[in-house]
PDB file of C-alpha atoms in Angstrom:
ATOM      1  CA  MET A   7     -77.410 -29.423 -37.786  1.00 54.00           C
ATOM      2  CA  PRO A   8     -74.886 -28.893 -41.118  1.00 64.00           C
ATOM      3  CA  GLU A   9     -71.320 -29.976 -40.486  1.00 74.00           C
ATOM      4  CA  PRO A  10     -68.816 -27.370 -40.858  1.00 74.00           C
ATOM      5  CA  SER A  11     -66.376 -26.798 -43.350  1.00 80.00           C
ATOM      6  CA  PRO A  12     -62.925 -28.223 -42.842  1.00 86.00           C
ATOM      7  CA  CYS A  13     -60.526 -25.905 -40.093  1.00 88.00           C
ATOM      8  CA  PRO A  14     -57.376 -24.675 -42.223  1.00 91.00           C
ATOM      9  CA  PRO A  15     -54.045 -23.992 -40.389  1.00 92.00           C
ATOM     10  CA  PRO A  16     -53.878 -20.958 -38.316  1.00 92.00           C
ATOM     11  CA  SER A  17     -51.585 -18.082 -40.383  1.00 91.00           C
ATOM     12  CA  GLY A  18     -48.062 -17.593 -39.228  1.00 91.00           C
ATOM     13  CA  ALA A  19     -45.302 -19.648 -37.175  1.00 91.00           C
ATOM     14  CA  PRO A  20     -46.591 -22.533 -35.708  1.00 92.00           C
ATOM     15  CA  ARG A  21     -47.644 -22.640 -32.408  1.00 93.00           C
ATOM     16  CA  TRP A  22     -51.394 -24.170 -30.311  1.00 93.00           C
ATOM     17  CA  VAL A  23     -54.205 -23.041 -31.643  1.00 94.00           C
ATOM     18  CA  ALA A  24     -57.319 -23.745 -30.735  1.00 93.00           C
ATOM     19  CA  MET A  25     -59.828 -22.799 -33.038  1.00 93.00           C
ATOM     20  CA  VAL A  26     -63.466 -22.249 -33.048  1.00 92.00           C
ATOM     21  CA  HIS A  27     -66.130 -22.552 -35.936  1.00 89.00           C
ATOM     22  CA  GLU A  28     -68.870 -19.775 -36.321  1.00 86.00           C
ATOM     23  CA  ALA A  29     -71.671 -21.789 -37.402  1.00 83.00           C
ATOM     24  CA  ALA A  30     -73.439 -18.428 -38.892  1.00 84.00           C
ATOM     25  CA  ARG A  31     -70.940 -17.280 -41.092  1.00 86.00           C
ATOM     26  CA  ASP A  32     -69.322 -21.172 -41.317  1.00 86.00           C
ATOM     27  CA  SER A  33     -65.703 -19.967 -40.637  1.00 90.00           C
ATOM     28  CA  TRP A  34     -63.342 -20.730 -38.209  1.00 93.00           C
ATOM     29  CA  VAL A  35     -61.504 -18.243 -35.494  1.00 93.00           C
ATOM     30  CA  PRO A  36     -58.989 -18.680 -33.405  1.00 94.00           C
ATOM     31  CA  ALA A  37     -59.779 -18.481 -30.009  1.00 92.00           C
ATOM     32  CA  ALA A  38     -56.753 -18.972 -27.840  1.00 92.00           C
ATOM     33  CA  GLN A  39     -52.890 -19.232 -29.091  1.00 93.00           C
ATOM     34  CA  SER A  40     -49.632 -20.008 -27.140  1.00 92.00           C
ATOM     35  CA  PRO A  41     -46.616 -21.159 -27.913  1.00 91.00           C
ATOM     36  CA  TYR A  42     -47.482 -23.978 -25.056  1.00 89.00           C
ATOM     37  CA  ARG A  43     -50.028 -26.713 -25.252  1.00 87.00           C
ATOM     38  CA  ALA A  44     -51.304 -26.457 -21.269  1.00 86.00           C
ATOM     39  CA  PRO A  45     -52.315 -22.882 -21.471  1.00 88.00           C
ATOM     40  CA  VAL A  46     -54.879 -23.875 -24.758  1.00 88.00           C
ATOM     41  CA  LEU A  47     -56.186 -26.901 -23.079  1.00 86.00           C
ATOM     42  CA  TYR A  48     -56.954 -25.042 -20.217  1.00 85.00           C
ATOM     43  CA  ALA A  49     -58.746 -21.993 -22.213  1.00 86.00           C
ATOM     44  CA  VAL A  50     -60.331 -24.844 -23.992  1.00 85.00           C
ATOM     45  CA  GLY A  51     -61.699 -26.197 -21.130  1.00 82.00           C
ATOM     46  CA  GLU A  52     -63.209 -23.313 -20.009  1.00 83.00           C
ATOM     47  CA  MET A  53     -64.644 -22.086 -23.092  1.00 86.00           C
ATOM     48  CA  THR A  54     -66.329 -25.578 -23.619  1.00 82.00           C
ATOM     49  CA  ARG A  55     -67.702 -25.277 -19.664  1.00 81.00           C
ATOM     50  CA  THR A  56     -69.200 -21.639 -20.382  1.00 84.00           C
ATOM     51  CA  VAL A  57     -71.019 -22.724 -24.112  1.00 83.00           C
ATOM     52  CA  ARG A  58     -72.388 -25.801 -22.174  1.00 82.00           C
ATOM     53  CA  ALA A  59     -73.142 -23.774 -19.261  1.00 80.00           C
ATOM     54  CA  ARG A  60     -75.562 -21.513 -22.077  1.00 84.00           C
ATOM     55  CA  GLY A  61     -76.634 -24.950 -23.275  1.00 83.00           C
ATOM     56  CA  ALA A  62     -74.784 -24.247 -26.781  1.00 84.00           C
ATOM     57  CA  GLU A  63     -72.320 -26.573 -27.863  1.00 82.00           C
ATOM     58  CA  LEU A  64     -68.854 -25.667 -29.124  1.00 83.00           C
ATOM     59  CA  THR A  65     -67.622 -26.648 -32.279  1.00 88.00           C
ATOM     60  CA  LEU A  66     -62.989 -26.838 -32.123  1.00 89.00           C
ATOM     61  CA  ALA A  67     -59.806 -27.885 -33.255  1.00 91.00           C
ATOM     62  CA  LEU A  68     -56.775 -27.986 -32.048  1.00 92.00           C
ATOM     63  CA  TRP A  69     -53.668 -27.251 -33.927  1.00 93.00           C
ATOM     64  CA  GLY A  70     -50.003 -27.602 -32.864  1.00 92.00           C
ATOM     65  CA  PRO A  71     -46.527 -27.538 -34.198  1.00 93.00           C
ATOM     66  CA  ARG A  72     -45.241 -30.723 -35.295  1.00 91.00           C
ATOM     67  CA  GLY A  73     -41.487 -30.852 -37.025  1.00 90.00           C
ATOM     68  CA  GLY A  74     -41.552 -26.804 -37.664  1.00 89.00           C
ATOM     69  CA  ASP A  75     -45.136 -27.441 -39.350  1.00 92.00           C
ATOM     70  CA  TRP A  76     -48.812 -27.311 -38.325  1.00 93.00           C
ATOM     71  CA  ARG A  77     -50.422 -30.421 -37.459  1.00 92.00           C
ATOM     72  CA  LEU A  78     -53.938 -30.770 -36.507  1.00 92.00           C
ATOM     73  CA  TYR A  79     -54.602 -32.600 -33.337  1.00 87.00           C
ATOM     74  CA  GLY A  80     -58.290 -32.136 -32.637  1.00 73.00           C
ATOM     75  CA  THR A  81     -61.111 -31.973 -35.229  1.00 57.00           C
ATOM     76  CA  PRO A  82     -65.059 -32.380 -34.629  1.00 46.00           C
ATOM     77  CA  GLU A  83     -64.826 -35.585 -36.420  1.00 45.00           C
ATOM     78  CA  GLU A  84     -62.869 -37.061 -33.581  1.00 50.00           C
ATOM     79  CA  LYS A  85     -65.409 -35.452 -31.130  1.00 46.00           C
ATOM     80  CA  ALA A  86     -68.056 -37.210 -32.075  1.00 42.00           C
ATOM     81  CA  ALA A  87     -66.257 -40.210 -32.483  1.00 43.00           C
ATOM     82  CA  ALA A  88     -65.132 -39.998 -28.752  1.00 46.00           C
ATOM     83  CA  GLU A  89     -68.853 -38.928 -27.744  1.00 42.00           C
ATOM     84  CA  ARG A  90     -69.646 -42.630 -29.536  1.00 39.00           C
ATOM     85  CA  PRO A  91     -69.862 -45.301 -26.564  1.00 38.00           C
ATOM     86  CA  VAL A  92     -67.356 -47.894 -26.716  1.00 38.00           C
ATOM     87  CA  VAL A  93     -66.632 -51.222 -25.575  1.00 36.00           C
ATOM     88  CA  ARG A  94     -63.790 -52.153 -23.682  1.00 35.00           C
ATOM     89  CA  ASP A  95     -61.974 -55.648 -22.992  1.00 37.00           C
ATOM     90  CA  GLU A  96     -60.497 -55.901 -19.351  1.00 39.00           C
ATOM     91  CA  ARG A  97     -57.151 -55.254 -20.581  1.00 40.00           C
ATOM     92  CA  GLY A  98     -57.961 -51.479 -22.181  1.00 42.00           C
ATOM     93  CA  GLY A  99     -55.553 -49.729 -24.497  1.00 43.00           C
ATOM     94  CA  SER A 100     -52.249 -48.762 -24.531  1.00 38.00           C
ATOM     95  CA  ALA A 101     -51.733 -45.797 -26.894  1.00 38.00           C
ATOM     96  CA  GLU A 102     -49.034 -43.188 -26.667  1.00 36.00           C
ATOM     97  CA  PRO A 103     -50.544 -40.338 -24.281  1.00 38.00           C
ATOM     98  CA  GLY A 104     -50.911 -37.042 -25.887  1.00 41.00           C
ATOM     99  CA  GLU A 105     -50.583 -38.179 -29.446  1.00 41.00           C
ATOM    100  CA  PRO A 106     -53.222 -38.533 -31.697  1.00 41.00           C
ATOM    101  CA  SER A 107     -53.476 -42.153 -33.322  1.00 39.00           C
ATOM    102  CA  GLU A 108     -53.976 -43.207 -36.762  1.00 40.00           C
ATOM    103  CA  THR A 109     -56.413 -45.954 -36.271  1.00 41.00           C
ATOM    104  CA  SER A 110     -59.639 -45.336 -34.998  1.00 39.00           C
ATOM    105  CA  GLU A 111     -59.688 -48.612 -32.227  1.00 42.00           C
ATOM    106  CA  THR A 112     -56.766 -46.885 -30.323  1.00 42.00           C
ATOM    107  CA  SER A 113     -58.057 -43.489 -30.669  1.00 42.00           C
ATOM    108  CA  GLU A 114     -60.941 -44.620 -28.897  1.00 45.00           C
ATOM    109  CA  THR A 115     -58.920 -46.487 -26.238  1.00 46.00           C
ATOM    110  CA  SER A 116     -56.667 -43.671 -25.648  1.00 55.00           C
ATOM    111  CA  GLU A 117     -59.298 -40.988 -25.192  1.00 60.00           C
ATOM    112  CA  PRO A 118     -59.003 -41.277 -21.276  1.00 63.00           C
ATOM    113  CA  ASP A 119     -55.362 -40.809 -21.193  1.00 78.00           C
ATOM    114  CA  LYS A 120     -55.573 -37.498 -23.057  1.00 79.00           C
ATOM    115  CA  LEU A 121     -58.217 -36.787 -20.685  1.00 79.00           C
ATOM    116  CA  THR A 122     -56.364 -37.595 -18.008  1.00 81.00           C
ATOM    117  CA  GLU A 123     -53.453 -35.392 -19.384  1.00 83.00           C
ATOM    118  CA  ARG A 124     -56.089 -32.735 -20.092  1.00 83.00           C
ATOM    119  CA  MET A 125     -57.554 -32.476 -16.325  1.00 84.00           C
ATOM    120  CA  THR A 126     -53.719 -32.883 -15.058  1.00 86.00           C
ATOM    121  CA  ASN A 127     -52.389 -30.353 -17.181  1.00 86.00           C
ATOM    122  CA  ARG A 128     -55.799 -27.836 -16.521  1.00 88.00           C
ATOM    123  CA  ARG A 129     -55.188 -28.654 -12.455  1.00 89.00           C
ATOM    124  CA  HIS A 130     -51.597 -27.633 -12.906  1.00 87.00           C
ATOM    125  CA  GLN A 131     -52.230 -24.566 -14.384  1.00 87.00           C
ATOM    126  CA  VAL A 132     -54.577 -23.497 -11.933  1.00 89.00           C
ATOM    127  CA  LEU A 133     -52.153 -23.992  -8.900  1.00 88.00           C
ATOM    128  CA  THR A 134     -49.610 -21.987 -10.696  1.00 85.00           C
ATOM    129  CA  ALA A 135     -52.195 -19.164 -11.252  1.00 85.00           C
ATOM    130  CA  ALA A 136     -53.087 -19.312  -7.735  1.00 86.00           C
ATOM    131  CA  LEU A 137     -49.466 -18.939  -6.822  1.00 85.00           C
ATOM    132  CA  SER A 138     -48.630 -16.109  -8.834  1.00 80.00           C
ATOM    133  CA  GLY A 139     -51.919 -14.669  -7.787  1.00 79.00           C
ATOM    134  CA  ALA A 140     -50.404 -15.040  -4.148  1.00 79.00           C
ATOM    135  CA  GLY A 141     -46.970 -13.538  -5.480  1.00 77.00           C
ATOM    136  CA  LEU A 142     -44.927 -16.870  -5.761  1.00 76.00           C
ATOM    137  CA  TYR A 143     -43.818 -16.232  -9.277  1.00 68.00           C
ATOM    138  CA  ASP A 144     -40.113 -17.517  -9.250  1.00 68.00           C
ATOM    139  CA  LEU A 145     -40.582 -21.288  -7.978  1.00 71.00           C
ATOM    140  CA  ALA A 146     -37.557 -23.268  -7.423  1.00 76.00           C
ATOM    141  CA  PRO A 147     -37.160 -26.489  -9.148  1.00 79.00           C
ATOM    142  CA  GLU A 148     -38.651 -28.461  -5.845  1.00 84.00           C
ATOM    143  CA  ASP A 149     -41.680 -25.989  -5.984  1.00 84.00           C
ATOM    144  CA  GLY A 150     -42.533 -27.417  -9.643  1.00 82.00           C
ATOM    145  CA  ALA A 151     -42.010 -30.868  -8.518  1.00 87.00           C
ATOM    146  CA  ALA A 152     -44.563 -30.125  -5.323  1.00 90.00           C
ATOM    147  CA  VAL A 153     -46.986 -28.448  -7.629  1.00 88.00           C
ATOM    148  CA  ARG A 154     -46.838 -31.344 -10.489  1.00 87.00           C
ATOM    149  CA  ALA A 155     -47.719 -34.198  -7.545  1.00 90.00           C
ATOM    150  CA  LEU A 156     -50.748 -32.304  -6.242  1.00 89.00           C
ATOM    151  CA  ALA A 157     -51.510 -31.802  -9.379  1.00 88.00           C
ATOM    152  CA  GLY A 158     -51.265 -35.220 -10.592  1.00 87.00           C
ATOM    153  CA  ARG A 159     -52.964 -36.320  -6.919  1.00 89.00           C
ATOM    154  CA  LEU A 160     -56.189 -33.886  -6.484  1.00 88.00           C
ATOM    155  CA  ASP A 161     -59.391 -33.982  -7.806  1.00 87.00           C
ATOM    156  CA  GLU A 162     -60.620 -30.797  -9.757  1.00 85.00           C
ATOM    157  CA  PRO A 163     -62.420 -28.986  -6.330  1.00 88.00           C
ATOM    158  CA  THR A 164     -59.689 -29.728  -4.176  1.00 90.00           C
ATOM    159  CA  VAL A 165     -57.785 -27.736  -6.563  1.00 89.00           C
ATOM    160  CA  ARG A 166     -59.731 -24.957  -6.635  1.00 89.00           C
ATOM    161  CA  ARG A 167     -60.305 -25.083  -2.534  1.00 91.00           C
ATOM    162  CA  VAL A 168     -56.501 -24.571  -2.751  1.00 90.00           C
ATOM    163  CA  ALA A 169     -56.642 -21.877  -5.060  1.00 88.00           C
ATOM    164  CA  HIS A 170     -59.437 -20.095  -3.101  1.00 89.00           C
ATOM    165  CA  TRP A 171     -57.230 -20.276   0.007  1.00 89.00           C
ATOM    166  CA  LEU A 172     -54.098 -19.012  -1.699  1.00 86.00           C
ATOM    167  CA  ALA A 173     -55.831 -16.071  -3.104  1.00 84.00           C
ATOM    168  CA  ALA A 174     -57.720 -15.403   0.387  1.00 85.00           C
ATOM    169  CA  ALA A 175     -54.128 -15.519   2.241  1.00 83.00           C
ATOM    170  CA  ALA A 176     -52.703 -13.251  -0.855  1.00 78.00           C
ATOM    171  CA  GLY A 177     -55.515 -10.337  -0.042  1.00 76.00           C
ATOM    172  CA  THR A 178     -54.841 -10.883   3.724  1.00 62.00           C
ATOM    173  CA  SER A 179     -50.979 -10.184   3.136  1.00 55.00           C
ATOM    174  CA  ALA A 180     -51.929  -7.737   0.946  1.00 49.00           C
ATOM    175  CA  ALA A 181     -54.220  -5.472   3.641  1.00 49.00           C
ATOM    176  CA  GLY A 182     -52.295  -5.992   6.222  1.00 46.00           C
TER     177      GLY A 182
END
């Protein structure tokens, strides 16, 4: 498969944008955008899962704001580097979570931190959406802390089960 062309920055004011490469036209198109990172990462996860379920691969680039300008946070080259096996010593790595690093060694050791952050954000998004679907829109600060605690401690299937319960409860209360 030929290498995709470099991903240009999206147009407009800096915000979080996931760009998808269309191989047939060798072009990049916006697939998800938001002023916040978490919804874009959630959308990227859902798109990736759907495309892989169909037996295909998805080439993405993640752009975001930094100091009032565009910054490229994720590219196909980084994805290829992340898919290579990594040999780690017992100490592990200590890169700043959520921030891409400049050296490939640090980037490889921070990959689990990025994945952990992404999955926690995804679980938080699922729980928040389920609460909204159940009619709980205006959450108090302690409710937000409880959602963050659940997102940090529960695994994906359990979060989905809780979301299912909330949806069922919302359907029951609306019916009677």
